[in-house]
CSV table of C-alpha atoms in Angstrom, one decimal:
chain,number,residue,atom,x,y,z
A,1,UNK,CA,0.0,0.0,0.0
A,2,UNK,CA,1.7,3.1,-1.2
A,3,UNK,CA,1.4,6.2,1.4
A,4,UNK,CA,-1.6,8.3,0.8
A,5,UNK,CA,-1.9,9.5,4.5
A,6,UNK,CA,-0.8,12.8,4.1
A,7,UNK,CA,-2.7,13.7,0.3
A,8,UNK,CA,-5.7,16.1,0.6
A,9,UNK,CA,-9.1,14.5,0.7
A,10,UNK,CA,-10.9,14.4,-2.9
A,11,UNK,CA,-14.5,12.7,-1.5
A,12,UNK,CA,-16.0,13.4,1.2
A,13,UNK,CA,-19.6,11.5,2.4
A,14,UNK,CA,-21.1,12.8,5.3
A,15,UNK,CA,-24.0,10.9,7.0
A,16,UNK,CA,-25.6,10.3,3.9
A,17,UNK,CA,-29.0,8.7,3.7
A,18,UNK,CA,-30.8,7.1,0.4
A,19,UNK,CA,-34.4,5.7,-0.3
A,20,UNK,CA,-36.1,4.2,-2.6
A,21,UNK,CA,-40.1,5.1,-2.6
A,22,UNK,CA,-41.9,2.8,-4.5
A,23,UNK,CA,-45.3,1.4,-4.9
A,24,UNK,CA,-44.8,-1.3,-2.4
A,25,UNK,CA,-43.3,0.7,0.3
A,26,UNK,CA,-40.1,2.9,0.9
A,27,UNK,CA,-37.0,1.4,0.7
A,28,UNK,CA,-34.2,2.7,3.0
A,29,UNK,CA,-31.3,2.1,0.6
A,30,UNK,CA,-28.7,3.8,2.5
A,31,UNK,CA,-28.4,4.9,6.3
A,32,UNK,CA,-25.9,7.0,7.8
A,33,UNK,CA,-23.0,6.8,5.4
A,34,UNK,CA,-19.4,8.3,6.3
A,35,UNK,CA,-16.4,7.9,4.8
A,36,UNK,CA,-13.5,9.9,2.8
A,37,UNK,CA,-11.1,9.2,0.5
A,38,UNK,CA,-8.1,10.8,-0.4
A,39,UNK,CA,-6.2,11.6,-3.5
A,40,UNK,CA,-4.4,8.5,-5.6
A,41,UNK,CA,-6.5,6.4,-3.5
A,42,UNK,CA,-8.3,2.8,-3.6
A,43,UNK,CA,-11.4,2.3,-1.1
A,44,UNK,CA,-13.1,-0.9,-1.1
A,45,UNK,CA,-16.9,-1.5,-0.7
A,46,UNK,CA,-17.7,-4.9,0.2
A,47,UNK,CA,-20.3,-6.6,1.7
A,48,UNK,CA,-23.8,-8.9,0.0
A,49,UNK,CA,-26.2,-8.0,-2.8
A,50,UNK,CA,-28.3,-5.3,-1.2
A,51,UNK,CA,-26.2,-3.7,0.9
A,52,UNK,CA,-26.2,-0.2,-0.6
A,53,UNK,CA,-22.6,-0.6,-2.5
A,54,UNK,CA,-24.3,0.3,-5.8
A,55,UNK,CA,-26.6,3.2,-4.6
A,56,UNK,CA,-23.6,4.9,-2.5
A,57,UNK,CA,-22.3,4.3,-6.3
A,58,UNK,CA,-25.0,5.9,-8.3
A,59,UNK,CA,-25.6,8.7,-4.9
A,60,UNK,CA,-21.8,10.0,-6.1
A,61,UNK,CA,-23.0,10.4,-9.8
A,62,UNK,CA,-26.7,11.3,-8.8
A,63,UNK,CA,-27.6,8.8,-11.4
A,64,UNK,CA,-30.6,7.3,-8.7
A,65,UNK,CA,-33.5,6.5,-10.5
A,66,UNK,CA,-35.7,9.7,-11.4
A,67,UNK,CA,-39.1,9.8,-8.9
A,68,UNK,CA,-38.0,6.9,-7.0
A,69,UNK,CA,-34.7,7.3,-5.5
A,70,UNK,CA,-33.5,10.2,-3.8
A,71,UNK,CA,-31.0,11.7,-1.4
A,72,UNK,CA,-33.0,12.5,1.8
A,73,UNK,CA,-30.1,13.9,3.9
A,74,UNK,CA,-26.5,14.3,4.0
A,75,UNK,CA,-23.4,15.5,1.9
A,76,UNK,CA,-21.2,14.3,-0.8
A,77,UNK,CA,-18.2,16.9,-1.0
A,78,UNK,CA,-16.1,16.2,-4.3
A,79,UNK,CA,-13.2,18.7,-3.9
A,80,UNK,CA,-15.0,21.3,-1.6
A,81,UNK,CA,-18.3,21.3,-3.7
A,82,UNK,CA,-21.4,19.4,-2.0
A,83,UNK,CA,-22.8,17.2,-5.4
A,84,UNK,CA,-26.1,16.8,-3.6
A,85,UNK,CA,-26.6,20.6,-4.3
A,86,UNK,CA,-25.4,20.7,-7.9
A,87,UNK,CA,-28.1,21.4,-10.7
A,88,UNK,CA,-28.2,18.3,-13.4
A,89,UNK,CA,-26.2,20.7,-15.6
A,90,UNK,CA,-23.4,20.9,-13.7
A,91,UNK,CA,-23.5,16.8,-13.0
A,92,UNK,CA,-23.3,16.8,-17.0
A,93,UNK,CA,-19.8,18.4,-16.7
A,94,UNK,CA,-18.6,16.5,-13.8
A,95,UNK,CA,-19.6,13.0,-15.1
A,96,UNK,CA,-17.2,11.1,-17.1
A,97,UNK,CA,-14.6,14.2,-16.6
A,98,UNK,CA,-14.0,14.1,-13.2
A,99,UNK,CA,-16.0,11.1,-12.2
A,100,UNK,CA,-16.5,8.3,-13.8
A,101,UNK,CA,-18.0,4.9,-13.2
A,102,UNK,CA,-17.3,1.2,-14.5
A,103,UNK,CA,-21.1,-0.4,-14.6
A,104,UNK,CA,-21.7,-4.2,-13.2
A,105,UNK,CA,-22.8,-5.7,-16.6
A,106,UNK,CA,-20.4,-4.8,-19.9
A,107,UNK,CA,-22.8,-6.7,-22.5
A,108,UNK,CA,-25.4,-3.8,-21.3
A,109,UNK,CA,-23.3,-0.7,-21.1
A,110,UNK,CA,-22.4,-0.8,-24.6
A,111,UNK,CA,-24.5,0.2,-27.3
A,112,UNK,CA,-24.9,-2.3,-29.5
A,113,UNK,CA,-25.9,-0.2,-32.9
A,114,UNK,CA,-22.6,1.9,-32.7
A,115,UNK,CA,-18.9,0.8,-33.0
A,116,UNK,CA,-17.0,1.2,-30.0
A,117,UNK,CA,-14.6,3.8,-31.6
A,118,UNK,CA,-17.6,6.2,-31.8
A,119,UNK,CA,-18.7,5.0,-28.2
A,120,UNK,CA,-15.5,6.1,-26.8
A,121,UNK,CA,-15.2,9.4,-29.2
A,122,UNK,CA,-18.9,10.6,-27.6
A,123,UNK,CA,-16.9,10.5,-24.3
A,124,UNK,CA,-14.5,12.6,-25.7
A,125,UNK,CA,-16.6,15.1,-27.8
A,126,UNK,CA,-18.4,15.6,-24.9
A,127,UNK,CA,-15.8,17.3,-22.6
A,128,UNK,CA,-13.6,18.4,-25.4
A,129,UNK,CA,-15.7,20.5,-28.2
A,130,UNK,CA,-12.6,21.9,-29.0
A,131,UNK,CA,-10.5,18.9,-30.6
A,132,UNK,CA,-10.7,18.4,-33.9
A,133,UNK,CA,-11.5,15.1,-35.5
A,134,UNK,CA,-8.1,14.1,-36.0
A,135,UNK,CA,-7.2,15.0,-32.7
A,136,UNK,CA,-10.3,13.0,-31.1
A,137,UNK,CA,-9.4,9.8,-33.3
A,138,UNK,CA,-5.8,10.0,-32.3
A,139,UNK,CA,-7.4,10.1,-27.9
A,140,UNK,CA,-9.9,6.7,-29.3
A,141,UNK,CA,-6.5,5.1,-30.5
A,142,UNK,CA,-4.6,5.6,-27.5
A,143,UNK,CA,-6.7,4.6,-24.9
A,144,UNK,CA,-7.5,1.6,-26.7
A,145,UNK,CA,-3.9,0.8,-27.3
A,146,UNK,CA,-3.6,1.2,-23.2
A,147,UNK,CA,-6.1,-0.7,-22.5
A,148,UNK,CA,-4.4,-3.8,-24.7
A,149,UNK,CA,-7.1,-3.6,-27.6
A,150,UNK,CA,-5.5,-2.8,-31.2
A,151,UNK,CA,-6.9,0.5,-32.2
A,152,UNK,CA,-7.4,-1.3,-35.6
A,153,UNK,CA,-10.5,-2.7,-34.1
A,154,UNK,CA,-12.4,0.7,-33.2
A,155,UNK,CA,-14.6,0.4,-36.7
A,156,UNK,CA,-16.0,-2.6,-34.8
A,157,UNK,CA,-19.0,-3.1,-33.1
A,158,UNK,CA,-19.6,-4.7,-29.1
A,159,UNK,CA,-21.1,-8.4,-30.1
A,160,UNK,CA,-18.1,-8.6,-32.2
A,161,UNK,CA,-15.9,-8.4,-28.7
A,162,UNK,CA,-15.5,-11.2,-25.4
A,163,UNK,CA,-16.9,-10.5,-21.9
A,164,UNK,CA,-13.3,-9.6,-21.4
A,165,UNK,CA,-13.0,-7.1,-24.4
A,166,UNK,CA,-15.9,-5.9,-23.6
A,167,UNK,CA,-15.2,-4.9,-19.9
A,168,UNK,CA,-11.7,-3.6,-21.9
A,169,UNK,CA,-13.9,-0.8,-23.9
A,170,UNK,CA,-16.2,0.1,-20.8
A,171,UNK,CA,-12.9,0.6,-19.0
A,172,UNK,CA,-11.5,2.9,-21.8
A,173,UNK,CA,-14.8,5.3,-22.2
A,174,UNK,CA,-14.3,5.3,-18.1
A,175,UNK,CA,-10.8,6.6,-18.2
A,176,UNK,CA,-10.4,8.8,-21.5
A,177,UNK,CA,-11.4,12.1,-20.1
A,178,UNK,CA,-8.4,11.0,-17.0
A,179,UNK,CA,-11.4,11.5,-13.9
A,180,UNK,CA,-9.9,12.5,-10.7
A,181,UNK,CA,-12.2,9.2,-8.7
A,182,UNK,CA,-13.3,6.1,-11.2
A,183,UNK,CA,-16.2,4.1,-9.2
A,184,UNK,CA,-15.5,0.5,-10.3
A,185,UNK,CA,-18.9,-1.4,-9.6
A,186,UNK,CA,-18.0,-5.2,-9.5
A,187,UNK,CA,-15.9,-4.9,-13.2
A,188,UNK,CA,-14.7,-8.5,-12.8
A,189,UNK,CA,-17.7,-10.1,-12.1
A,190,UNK,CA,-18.3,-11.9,-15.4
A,191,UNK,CA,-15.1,-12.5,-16.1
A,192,UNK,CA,-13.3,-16.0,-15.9
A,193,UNK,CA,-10.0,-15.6,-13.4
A,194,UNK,CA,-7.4,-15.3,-15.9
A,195,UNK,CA,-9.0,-12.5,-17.4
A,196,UNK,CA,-10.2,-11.1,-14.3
A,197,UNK,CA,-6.3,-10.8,-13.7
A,198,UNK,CA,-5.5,-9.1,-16.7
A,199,UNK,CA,-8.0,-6.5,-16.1
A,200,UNK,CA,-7.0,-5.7,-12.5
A,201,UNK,CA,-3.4,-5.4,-13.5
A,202,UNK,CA,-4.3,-2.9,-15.9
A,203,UNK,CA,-6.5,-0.8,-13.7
A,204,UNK,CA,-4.0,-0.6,-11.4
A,205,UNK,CA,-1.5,0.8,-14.3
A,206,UNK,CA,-3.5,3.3,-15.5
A,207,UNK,CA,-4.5,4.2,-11.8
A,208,UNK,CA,-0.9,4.8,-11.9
A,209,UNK,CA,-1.1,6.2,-15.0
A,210,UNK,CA,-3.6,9.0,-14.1
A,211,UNK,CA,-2.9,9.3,-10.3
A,212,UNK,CA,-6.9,8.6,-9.9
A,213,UNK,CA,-8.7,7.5,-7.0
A,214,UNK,CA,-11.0,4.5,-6.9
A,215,UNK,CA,-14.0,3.4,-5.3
A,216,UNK,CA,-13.4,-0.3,-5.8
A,217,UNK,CA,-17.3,-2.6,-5.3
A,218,UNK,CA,-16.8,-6.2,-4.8
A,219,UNK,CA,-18.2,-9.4,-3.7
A,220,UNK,CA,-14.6,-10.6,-3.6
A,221,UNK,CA,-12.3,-10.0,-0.6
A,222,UNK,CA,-9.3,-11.4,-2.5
A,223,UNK,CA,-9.6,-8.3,-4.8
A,224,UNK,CA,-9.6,-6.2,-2.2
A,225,UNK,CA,-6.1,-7.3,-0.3
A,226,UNK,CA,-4.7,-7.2,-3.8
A,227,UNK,CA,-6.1,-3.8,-4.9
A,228,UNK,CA,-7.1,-1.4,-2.4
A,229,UNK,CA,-5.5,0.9,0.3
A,230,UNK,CA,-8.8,1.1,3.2
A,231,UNK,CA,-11.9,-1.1,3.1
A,232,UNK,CA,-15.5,-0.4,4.6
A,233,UNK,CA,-17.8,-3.5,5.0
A,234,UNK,CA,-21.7,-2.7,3.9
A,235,UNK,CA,-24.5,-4.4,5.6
A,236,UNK,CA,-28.1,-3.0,5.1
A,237,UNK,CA,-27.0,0.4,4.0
A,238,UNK,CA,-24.2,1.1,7.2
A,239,UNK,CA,-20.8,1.3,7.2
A,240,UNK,CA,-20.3,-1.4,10.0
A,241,UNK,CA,-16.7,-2.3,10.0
A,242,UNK,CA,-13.4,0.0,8.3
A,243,UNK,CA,-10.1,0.6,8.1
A,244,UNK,CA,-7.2,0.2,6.4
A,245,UNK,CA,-6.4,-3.1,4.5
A,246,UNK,CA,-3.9,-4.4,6.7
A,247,UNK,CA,-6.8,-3.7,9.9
A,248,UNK,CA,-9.4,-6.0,7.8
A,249,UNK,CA,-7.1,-8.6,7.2
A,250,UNK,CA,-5.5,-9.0,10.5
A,251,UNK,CA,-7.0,-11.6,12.0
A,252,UNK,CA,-5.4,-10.5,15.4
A,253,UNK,CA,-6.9,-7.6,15.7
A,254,UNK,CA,-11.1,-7.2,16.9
A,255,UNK,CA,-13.8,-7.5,14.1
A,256,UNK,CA,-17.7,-7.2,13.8
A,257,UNK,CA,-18.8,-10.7,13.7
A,258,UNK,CA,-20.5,-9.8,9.8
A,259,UNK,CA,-16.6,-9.4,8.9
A,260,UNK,CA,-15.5,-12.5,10.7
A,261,UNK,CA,-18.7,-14.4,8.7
A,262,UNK,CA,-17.5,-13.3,5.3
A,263,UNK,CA,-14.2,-14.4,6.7
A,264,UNK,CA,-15.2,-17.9,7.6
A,265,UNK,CA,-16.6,-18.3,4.0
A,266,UNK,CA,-13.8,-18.4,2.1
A,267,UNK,CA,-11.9,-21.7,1.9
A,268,UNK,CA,-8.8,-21.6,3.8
A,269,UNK,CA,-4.9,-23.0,2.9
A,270,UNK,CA,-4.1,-23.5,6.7
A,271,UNK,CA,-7.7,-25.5,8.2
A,272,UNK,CA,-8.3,-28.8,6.7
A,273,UNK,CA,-12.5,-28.2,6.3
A,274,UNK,CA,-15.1,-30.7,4.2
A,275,UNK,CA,-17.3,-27.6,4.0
A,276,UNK,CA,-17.3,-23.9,4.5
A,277,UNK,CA,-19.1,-22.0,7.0
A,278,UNK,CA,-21.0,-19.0,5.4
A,279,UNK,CA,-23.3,-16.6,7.3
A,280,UNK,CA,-26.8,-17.9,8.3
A,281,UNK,CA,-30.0,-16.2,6.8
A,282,UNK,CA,-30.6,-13.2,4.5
A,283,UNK,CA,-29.8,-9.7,3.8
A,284,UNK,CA,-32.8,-8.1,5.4
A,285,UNK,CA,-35.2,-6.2,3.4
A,286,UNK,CA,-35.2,-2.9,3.2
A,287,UNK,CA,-38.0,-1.5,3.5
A,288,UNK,CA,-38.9,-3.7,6.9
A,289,UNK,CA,-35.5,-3.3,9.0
A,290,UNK,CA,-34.7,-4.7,12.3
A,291,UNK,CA,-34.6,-2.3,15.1
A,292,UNK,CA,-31.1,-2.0,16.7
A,293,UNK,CA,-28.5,-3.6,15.3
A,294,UNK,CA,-29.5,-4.7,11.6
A,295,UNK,CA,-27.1,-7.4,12.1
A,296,UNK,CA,-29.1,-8.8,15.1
A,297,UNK,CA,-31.5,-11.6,13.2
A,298,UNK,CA,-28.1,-13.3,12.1
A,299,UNK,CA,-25.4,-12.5,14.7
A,300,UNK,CA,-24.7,-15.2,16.6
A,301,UNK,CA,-23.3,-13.1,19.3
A,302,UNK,CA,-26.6,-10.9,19.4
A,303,UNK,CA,-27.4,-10.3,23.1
A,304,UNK,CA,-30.6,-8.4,24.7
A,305,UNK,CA,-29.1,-4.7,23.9
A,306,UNK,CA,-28.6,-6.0,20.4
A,307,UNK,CA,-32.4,-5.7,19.4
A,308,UNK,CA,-32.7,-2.3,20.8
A,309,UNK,CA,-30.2,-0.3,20.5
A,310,UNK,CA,-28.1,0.8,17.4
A,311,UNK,CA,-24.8,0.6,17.8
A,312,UNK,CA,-22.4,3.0,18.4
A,313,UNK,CA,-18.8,2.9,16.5
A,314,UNK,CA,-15.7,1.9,18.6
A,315,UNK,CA,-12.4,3.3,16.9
A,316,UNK,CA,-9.2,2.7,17.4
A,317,UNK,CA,-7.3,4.9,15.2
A,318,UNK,CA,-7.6,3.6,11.6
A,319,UNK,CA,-9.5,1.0,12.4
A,320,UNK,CA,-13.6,1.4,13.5
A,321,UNK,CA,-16.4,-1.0,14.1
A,322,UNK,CA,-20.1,-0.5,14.6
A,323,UNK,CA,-20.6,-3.2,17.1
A,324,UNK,CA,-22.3,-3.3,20.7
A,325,UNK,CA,-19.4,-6.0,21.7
A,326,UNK,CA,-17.2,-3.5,21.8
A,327,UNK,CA,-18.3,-0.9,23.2
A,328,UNK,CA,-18.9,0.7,27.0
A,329,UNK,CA,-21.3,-2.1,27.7
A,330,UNK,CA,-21.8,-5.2,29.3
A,331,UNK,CA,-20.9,-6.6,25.9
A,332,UNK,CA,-17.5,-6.1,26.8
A,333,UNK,CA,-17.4,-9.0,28.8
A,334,UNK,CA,-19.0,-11.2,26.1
A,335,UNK,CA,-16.7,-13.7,24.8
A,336,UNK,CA,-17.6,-14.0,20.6
């Protein structure tokens, strides 16, 4: 992990809450989110389907989905400036110039009626009206020569591409305009591990490349030890554990017993197991949360003050959990 301690902050999410109000209820999305990241950073999101990792995502890009989802409080300070207050007009010049996202699915974020050259030339005709034609070719050849695609292939179209080429050319519209913070939502997911290699190599180069921060989302915690400088584990739209990587991965050290769960999925090259041991039950829904804890239905260290009380965090410098074990309660002397 390279040192980023001492760069100034370039995001900034201050208890940030989401919903989602549909005809079936309200969904509460995301509750209470805070976190920062700094300049030439990599933060990991990680936690289930439904934790909020996507709509902290699409809250940064104020992409939600119109009359439905919505920002109800909070700030999201992108050098200084709060987004939540910026008019869609303003979004329109920060988006894919500044900020820029990687999508989950590559087969859908292409269009399939245009060749990928003119895909990635939009990007740049976009934010550069000035360039000339030659000049905006030239940009479409380059990036695609960085991201390892012959720029001889730019006249053709995305089903003439693999998943992998594919997630290549949503990569390269991401980075053309060089943003300042690239959200990466799951961009290995449908990709086979030698590929899904390849790909993180290169985003870490042209990270390098650009001096950008990342917002890495992943279901995959190997990914994140290989990739990313802090970490915050998601569960039902809170921040519950974070820190930096080396705090997540130390087994030594304290952890929310979600964290220890996702831990004691993964196979392991020092226990000799016939089966793994994932976390019991579901993601709870939304729109019906548990009081106190959200973690309570599935914790197997859930005590009385558990089904409450929310927790409060316990931090110890870089490293914080939202837990009632450890805090100034008689959770302390609960052995988990």
């Amino acid at each position: 992990m390279k040192k980023i301690e001492d760069k100034e902050i370039l995001l900034n999410i201050e208890d940030l809450y989401v919903q989602y109000d549909t005809n079936e209820g309200t969904a509460y999305a995301v509750n209470g989110l805070n976190f920062s990241i700094r300049k030439g950073e990599t933060f990991g999101l990680v936690g289930e389907t439904g934790a909020g990792k996507t709509t902290t995502a699409l809250s940064i890009l104020k992409l939600l989905p119109q009359k439905v989802g919505k920002i109800t409080k909070g700030k999201i300070e992108f050098e200084g400036r709060d987004i939540v207050k910026l008019t869609e007009d303003n979004m329109r010049d920060i988006r894919g110039s500044h900020i820029s996202m990687i999508f989950q699915d590559p087969m859908s974020s292409l269009n399939p009626v245009l060749t990928v050259g003119d895909q990635i030339a939009e990007a740049i005709q976009t934010h550069h009206p000035d360039l000339s034609n030659d000049e905006v070719e030239a940009r479409v050849d380059s990036v695609l020569q960085l991201v390892g695609i012959p720029a001889s292939r730019k006249n053709e179209y995305p089903h003439q591409f693999s998943g992998g080429m594919k997630q290549r050319v949503v990569i390269a519209i991401a980075l053309v305009c060089e943003p300042k913070l690239l959200l990466a939502d799951e961009p290995t997911t449908a990709l086979d591990v030698t590929v899904q290699n390849q790909v993180l190599d290169m985003m870490s180069n042209l990270k390098r490349t650009f001096d950008t921060s990342m917002i890495l989302i992943t279901h995959d915690l190997g990914i994140v030890c290989q990739m990313c400088d802090n970490v915050a584990i998601m569960y039902a739209g809170e921040i519950i554990e974070m820190g930096s990587v080396y705090d997540i991965f130390d087994f030594d050290k304290p952890h929310h017993p979600y964290t220890k769960g996702l831990f004691g999925s993964l196979p392991s090259l020092q226990v000799d197991s016939n089966r793994l041991k994932p976390v019991s039950g579901l993601m709870p829904d939304p729109m019906d949360l548990p009081p106190g804890c959200r973690f309570n239905p599935r914790c197997e260290c859930c005590f009385d003050l558990c089904t409450k009380e929310a927790p409060s965090v316990f931090t110890n410098e870089t490293h914080s959990i939202k837990c009632h074990l450890y805090g100034k309660t008689k959770a302390g002397e609960i052995q988990c």
